[in-house]
Short mmCIF file of C-alpha atoms in Angstrom, two decimals:
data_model
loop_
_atom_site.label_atom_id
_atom_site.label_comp_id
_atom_site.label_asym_id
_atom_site.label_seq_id
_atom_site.Cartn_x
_atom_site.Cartn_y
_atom_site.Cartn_z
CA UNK A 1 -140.92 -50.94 62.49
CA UNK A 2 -144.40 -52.50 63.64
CA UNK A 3 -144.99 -55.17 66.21
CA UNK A 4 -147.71 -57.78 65.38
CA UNK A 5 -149.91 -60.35 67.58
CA UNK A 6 -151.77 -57.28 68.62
CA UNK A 7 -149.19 -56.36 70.98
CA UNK A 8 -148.79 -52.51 71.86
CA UNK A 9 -147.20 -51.04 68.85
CA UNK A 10 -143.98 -48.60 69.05
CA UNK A 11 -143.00 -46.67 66.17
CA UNK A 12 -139.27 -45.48 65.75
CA UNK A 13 -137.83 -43.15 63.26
CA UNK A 14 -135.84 -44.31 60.65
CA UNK A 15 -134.41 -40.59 60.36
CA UNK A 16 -131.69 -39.89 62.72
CA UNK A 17 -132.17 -36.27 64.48
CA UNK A 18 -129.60 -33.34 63.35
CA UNK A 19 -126.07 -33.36 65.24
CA UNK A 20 -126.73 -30.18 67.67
CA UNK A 21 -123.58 -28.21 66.96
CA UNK A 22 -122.02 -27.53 70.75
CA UNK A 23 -121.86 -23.31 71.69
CA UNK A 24 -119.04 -22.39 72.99
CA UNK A 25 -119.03 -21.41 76.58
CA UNK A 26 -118.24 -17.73 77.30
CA UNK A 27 -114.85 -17.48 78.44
CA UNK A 28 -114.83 -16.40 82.28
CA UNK A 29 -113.21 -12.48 82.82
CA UNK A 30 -109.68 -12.58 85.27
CA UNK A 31 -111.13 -12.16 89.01
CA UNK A 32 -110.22 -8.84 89.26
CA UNK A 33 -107.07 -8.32 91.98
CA UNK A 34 -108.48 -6.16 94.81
CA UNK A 35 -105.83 -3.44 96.31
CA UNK A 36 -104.04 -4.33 99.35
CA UNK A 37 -104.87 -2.03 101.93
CA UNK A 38 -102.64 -1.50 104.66
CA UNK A 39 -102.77 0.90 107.97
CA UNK A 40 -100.72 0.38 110.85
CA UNK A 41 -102.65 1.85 114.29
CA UNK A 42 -100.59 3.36 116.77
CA UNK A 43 -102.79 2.01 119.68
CA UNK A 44 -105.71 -0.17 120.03
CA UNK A 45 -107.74 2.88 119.72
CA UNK A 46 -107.11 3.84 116.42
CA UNK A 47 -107.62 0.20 114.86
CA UNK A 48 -111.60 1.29 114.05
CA UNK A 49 -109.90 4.49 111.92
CA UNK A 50 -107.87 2.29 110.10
CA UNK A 51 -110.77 -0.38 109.00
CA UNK A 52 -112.61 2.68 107.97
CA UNK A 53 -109.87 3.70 106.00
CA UNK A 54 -109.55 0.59 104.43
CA UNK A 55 -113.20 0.09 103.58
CA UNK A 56 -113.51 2.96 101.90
CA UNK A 57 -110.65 2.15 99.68
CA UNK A 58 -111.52 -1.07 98.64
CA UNK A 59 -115.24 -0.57 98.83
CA UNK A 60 -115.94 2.82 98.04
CA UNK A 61 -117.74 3.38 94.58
CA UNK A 62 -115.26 6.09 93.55
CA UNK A 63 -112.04 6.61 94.17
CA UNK A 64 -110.97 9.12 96.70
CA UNK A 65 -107.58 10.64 97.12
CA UNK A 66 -105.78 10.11 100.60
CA UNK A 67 -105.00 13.69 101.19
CA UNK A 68 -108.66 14.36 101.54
CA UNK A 69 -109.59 11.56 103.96
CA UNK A 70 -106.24 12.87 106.14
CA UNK A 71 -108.16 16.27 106.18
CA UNK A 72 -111.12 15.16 106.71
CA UNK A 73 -110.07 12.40 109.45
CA UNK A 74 -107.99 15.34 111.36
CA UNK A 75 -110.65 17.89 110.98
CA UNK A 76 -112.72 15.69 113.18
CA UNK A 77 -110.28 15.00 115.95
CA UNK A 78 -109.91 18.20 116.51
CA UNK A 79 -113.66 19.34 116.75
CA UNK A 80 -113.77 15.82 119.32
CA UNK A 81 -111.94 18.40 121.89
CA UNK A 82 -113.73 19.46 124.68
CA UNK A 83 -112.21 22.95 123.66
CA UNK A 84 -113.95 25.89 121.46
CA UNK A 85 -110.75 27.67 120.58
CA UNK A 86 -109.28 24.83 118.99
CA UNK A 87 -109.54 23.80 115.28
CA UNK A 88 -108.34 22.46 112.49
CA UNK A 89 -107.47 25.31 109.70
CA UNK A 90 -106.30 23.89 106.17
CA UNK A 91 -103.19 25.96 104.63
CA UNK A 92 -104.41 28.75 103.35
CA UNK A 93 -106.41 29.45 106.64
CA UNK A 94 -103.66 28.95 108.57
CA UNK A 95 -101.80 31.38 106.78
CA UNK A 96 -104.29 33.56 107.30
CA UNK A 97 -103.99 32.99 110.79
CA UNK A 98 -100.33 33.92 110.90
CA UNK A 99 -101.08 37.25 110.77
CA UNK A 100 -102.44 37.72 114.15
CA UNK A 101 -99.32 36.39 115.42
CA UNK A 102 -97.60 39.36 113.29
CA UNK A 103 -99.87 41.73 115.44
CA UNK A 104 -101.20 43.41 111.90
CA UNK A 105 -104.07 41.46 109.61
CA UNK A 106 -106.96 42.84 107.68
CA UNK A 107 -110.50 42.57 109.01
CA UNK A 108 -113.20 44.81 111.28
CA UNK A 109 -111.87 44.22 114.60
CA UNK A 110 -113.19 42.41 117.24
CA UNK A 111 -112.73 39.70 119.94
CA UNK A 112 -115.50 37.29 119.21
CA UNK A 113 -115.85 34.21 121.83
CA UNK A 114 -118.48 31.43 122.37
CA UNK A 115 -120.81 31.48 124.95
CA UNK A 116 -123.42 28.75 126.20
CA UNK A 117 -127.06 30.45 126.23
CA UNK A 118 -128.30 28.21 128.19
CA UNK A 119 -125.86 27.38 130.97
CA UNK A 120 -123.17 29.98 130.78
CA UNK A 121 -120.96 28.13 133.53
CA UNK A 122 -120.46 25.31 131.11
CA UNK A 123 -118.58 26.90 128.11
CA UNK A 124 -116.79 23.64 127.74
CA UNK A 125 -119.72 21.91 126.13
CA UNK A 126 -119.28 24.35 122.96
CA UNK A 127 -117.29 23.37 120.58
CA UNK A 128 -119.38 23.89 117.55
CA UNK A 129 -121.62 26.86 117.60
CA UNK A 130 -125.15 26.31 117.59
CA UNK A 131 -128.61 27.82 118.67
CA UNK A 132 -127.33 27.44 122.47
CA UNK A 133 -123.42 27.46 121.94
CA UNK A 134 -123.80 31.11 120.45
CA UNK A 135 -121.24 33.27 118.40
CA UNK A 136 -120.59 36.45 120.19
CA UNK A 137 -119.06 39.43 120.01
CA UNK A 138 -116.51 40.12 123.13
CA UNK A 139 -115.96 43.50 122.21
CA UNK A 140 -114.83 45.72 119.59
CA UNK A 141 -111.42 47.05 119.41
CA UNK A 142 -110.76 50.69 120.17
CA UNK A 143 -110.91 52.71 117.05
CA UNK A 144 -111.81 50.13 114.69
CA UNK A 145 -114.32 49.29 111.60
CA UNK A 146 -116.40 47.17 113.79
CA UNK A 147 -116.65 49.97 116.70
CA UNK A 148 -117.56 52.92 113.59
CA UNK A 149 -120.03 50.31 112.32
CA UNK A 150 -121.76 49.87 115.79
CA UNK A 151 -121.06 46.58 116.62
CA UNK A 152 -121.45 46.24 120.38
CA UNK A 153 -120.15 43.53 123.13
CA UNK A 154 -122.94 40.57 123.92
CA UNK A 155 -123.81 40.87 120.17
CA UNK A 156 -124.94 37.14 118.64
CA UNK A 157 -123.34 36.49 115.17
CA UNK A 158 -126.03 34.66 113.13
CA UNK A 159 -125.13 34.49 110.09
CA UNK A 160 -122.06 36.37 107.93
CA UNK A 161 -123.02 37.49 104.51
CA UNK A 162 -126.34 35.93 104.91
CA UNK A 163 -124.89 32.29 105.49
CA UNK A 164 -125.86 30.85 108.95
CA UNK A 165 -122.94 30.37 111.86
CA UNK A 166 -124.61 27.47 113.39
CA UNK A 167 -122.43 24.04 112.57
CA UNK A 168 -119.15 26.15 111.98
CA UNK A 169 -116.31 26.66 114.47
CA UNK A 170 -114.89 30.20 115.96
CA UNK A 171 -111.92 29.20 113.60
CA UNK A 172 -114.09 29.06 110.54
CA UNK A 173 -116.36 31.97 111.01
CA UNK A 174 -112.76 34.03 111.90
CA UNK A 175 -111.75 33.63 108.26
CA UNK A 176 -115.06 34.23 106.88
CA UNK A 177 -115.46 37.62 108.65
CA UNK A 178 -111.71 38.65 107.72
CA UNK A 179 -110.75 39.56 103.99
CA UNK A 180 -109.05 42.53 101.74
CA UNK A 181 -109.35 45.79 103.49
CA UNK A 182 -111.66 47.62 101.56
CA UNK A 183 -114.24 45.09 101.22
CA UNK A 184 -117.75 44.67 103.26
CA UNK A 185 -118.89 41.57 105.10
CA UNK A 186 -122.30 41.89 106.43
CA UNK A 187 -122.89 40.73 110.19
CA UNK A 188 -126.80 39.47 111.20
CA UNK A 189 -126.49 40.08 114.92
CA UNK A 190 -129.22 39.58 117.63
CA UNK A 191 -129.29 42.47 120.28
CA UNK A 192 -131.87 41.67 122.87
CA UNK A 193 -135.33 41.36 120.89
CA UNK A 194 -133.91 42.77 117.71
CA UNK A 195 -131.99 41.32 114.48
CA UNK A 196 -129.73 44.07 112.53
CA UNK A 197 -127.77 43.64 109.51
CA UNK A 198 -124.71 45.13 110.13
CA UNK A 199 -122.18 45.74 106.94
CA UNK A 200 -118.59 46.82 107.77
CA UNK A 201 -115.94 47.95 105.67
CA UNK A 202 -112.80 45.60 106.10
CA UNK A 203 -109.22 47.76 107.09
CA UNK A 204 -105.95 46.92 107.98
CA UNK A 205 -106.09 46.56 112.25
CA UNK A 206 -102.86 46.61 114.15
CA UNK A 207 -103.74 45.44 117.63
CA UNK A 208 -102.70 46.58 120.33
CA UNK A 209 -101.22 43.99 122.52
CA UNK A 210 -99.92 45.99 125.50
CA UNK A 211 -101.13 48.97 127.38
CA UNK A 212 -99.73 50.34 130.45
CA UNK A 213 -100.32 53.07 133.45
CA UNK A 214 -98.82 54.68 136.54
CA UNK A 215 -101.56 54.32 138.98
CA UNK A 216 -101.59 56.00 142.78
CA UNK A 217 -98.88 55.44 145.03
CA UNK A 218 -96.04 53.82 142.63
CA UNK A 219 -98.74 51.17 141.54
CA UNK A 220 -97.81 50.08 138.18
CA UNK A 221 -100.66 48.54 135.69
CA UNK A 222 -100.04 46.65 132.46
CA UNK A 223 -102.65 45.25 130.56
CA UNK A 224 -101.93 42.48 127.81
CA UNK A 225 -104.53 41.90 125.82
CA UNK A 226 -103.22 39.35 122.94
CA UNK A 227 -100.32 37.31 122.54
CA UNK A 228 -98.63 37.62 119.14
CA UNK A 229 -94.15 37.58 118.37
CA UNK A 230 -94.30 41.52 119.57
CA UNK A 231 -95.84 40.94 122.58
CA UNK A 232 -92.94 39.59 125.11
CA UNK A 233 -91.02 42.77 123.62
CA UNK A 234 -93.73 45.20 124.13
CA UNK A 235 -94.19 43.99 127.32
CA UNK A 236 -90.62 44.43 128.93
CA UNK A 237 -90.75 47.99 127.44
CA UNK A 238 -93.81 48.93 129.16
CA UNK A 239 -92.89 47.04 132.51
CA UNK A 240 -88.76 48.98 132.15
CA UNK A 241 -91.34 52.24 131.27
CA UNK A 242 -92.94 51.99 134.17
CA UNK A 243 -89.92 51.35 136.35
CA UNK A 244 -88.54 54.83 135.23
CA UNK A 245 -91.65 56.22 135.79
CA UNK A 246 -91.48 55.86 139.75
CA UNK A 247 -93.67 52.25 140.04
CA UNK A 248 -92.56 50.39 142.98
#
């Protein structure tokens, strides 16, 4: 249609515009149900382990089995000792370990120890060894692979089989060095200015836990050396020995 009397025109379409046929909206996915996580903490103390635990659970890109964060949580309360001779060994380690409490285990045999480079009166800061908290040999045992191979006391332990020591534990580096008898496990060892490559030949070692002597004047000595199940036995046996023998 057209206005007249030269008033502004407007023009509207006769032709009514298409329907627009309405789109479906997408229908919204289920709000996915998130996993209750619970952890009960035995003290006040262990409430931060727990939220870890449970953030990792429910936030963690993959999933990851409990048995490994139980290792990996105890693994690290251990190393937290102020203590180098403690650690945590998983199974088959600690079976390994077993053996020294039998008195007989396959390896080159010798006391190893830590000591601090840098401050020797403070041992108790090693608990991981490092370029200061140093791997070394105590001594070799009498008659044994390491002694043939000429491993001596004060030696630094490096690296076994060309993989370094430093960020390990006693505990670890123990089961590294130890294996079949019959096998070789190399030893990088610093000795004053020098670094040697020593290889030993692994053999069955039966320690020696008690030794004993009749000294001057009835004076009995008994050395014990390691503690494994023979030991208490062994030493009443060398102690009643000794008794016959005339010590006072």
């Amino acid at each position: 249609a057209v206005a007249g009397g030269g008033a502004p025109s407007a023009v509207q379409s006769a032709t009514p515009e298409p329907s627009r046929s309405a789109t479906p909206e997408p229908t919204p996915a289920p709000t996915p149900v998130l996993e209750t996580v619970t952890c009960t903490a035995p003290s006040e103390a262990f409430a931060l382990l727990c939220e870890t635990y449970a953030r990792i659970k429910s936030d963690y890109v993959d999933e990851i089995d409990d048995a490994e964060l139980v290792e990996g949580a105890v693994e690290g309360m251990v190393e937290a000792l102020p203590d180098a001779y403690s650690g945590y060994l998983p199974p088959e380690q600690y079976e390994t370990a077993l053996d020294d409490l039998s008195g007989e285990f396959s390896g080159i045999g010798a006391e190893v120890g830590m000591r601090n480079l840098a401050d020797p009166s403070d041992e108790e800061a090693c608990t991981v060894i490092t370029e200061i908290c140093a791997l070394v040999i105590i001594a070799p045992l009498d008659g044994s692979p390491a002694e043939a191979a000429g491993l001596q006391a004060g030696d630094v332990v490096v690296a076994v089989d060309g993989e370094p020591t430093a960020g390990s534990t006693i505990s670890e580096q123990v089961f590294r060095v130890r294996g079949e008898a019959g096998t070789d496990v190399t030893l990088t060892v610093e000795r004053e200015d020098e670094t040697l490559e020593i290889t030993i030949t692994r053999a069955v070692i039966n320690l020696q836990e008690v030794s004993s002597e009749l000294l001057a004047d009835g004076v009995g000595y008994l050395r014990l050396t390691t503690f494994t199940d023979r030991s208490p036995g062994l030493l009443r046996d060398a102690l009643a020995g000794l008794l016959d023998g005339g010590a006072t």
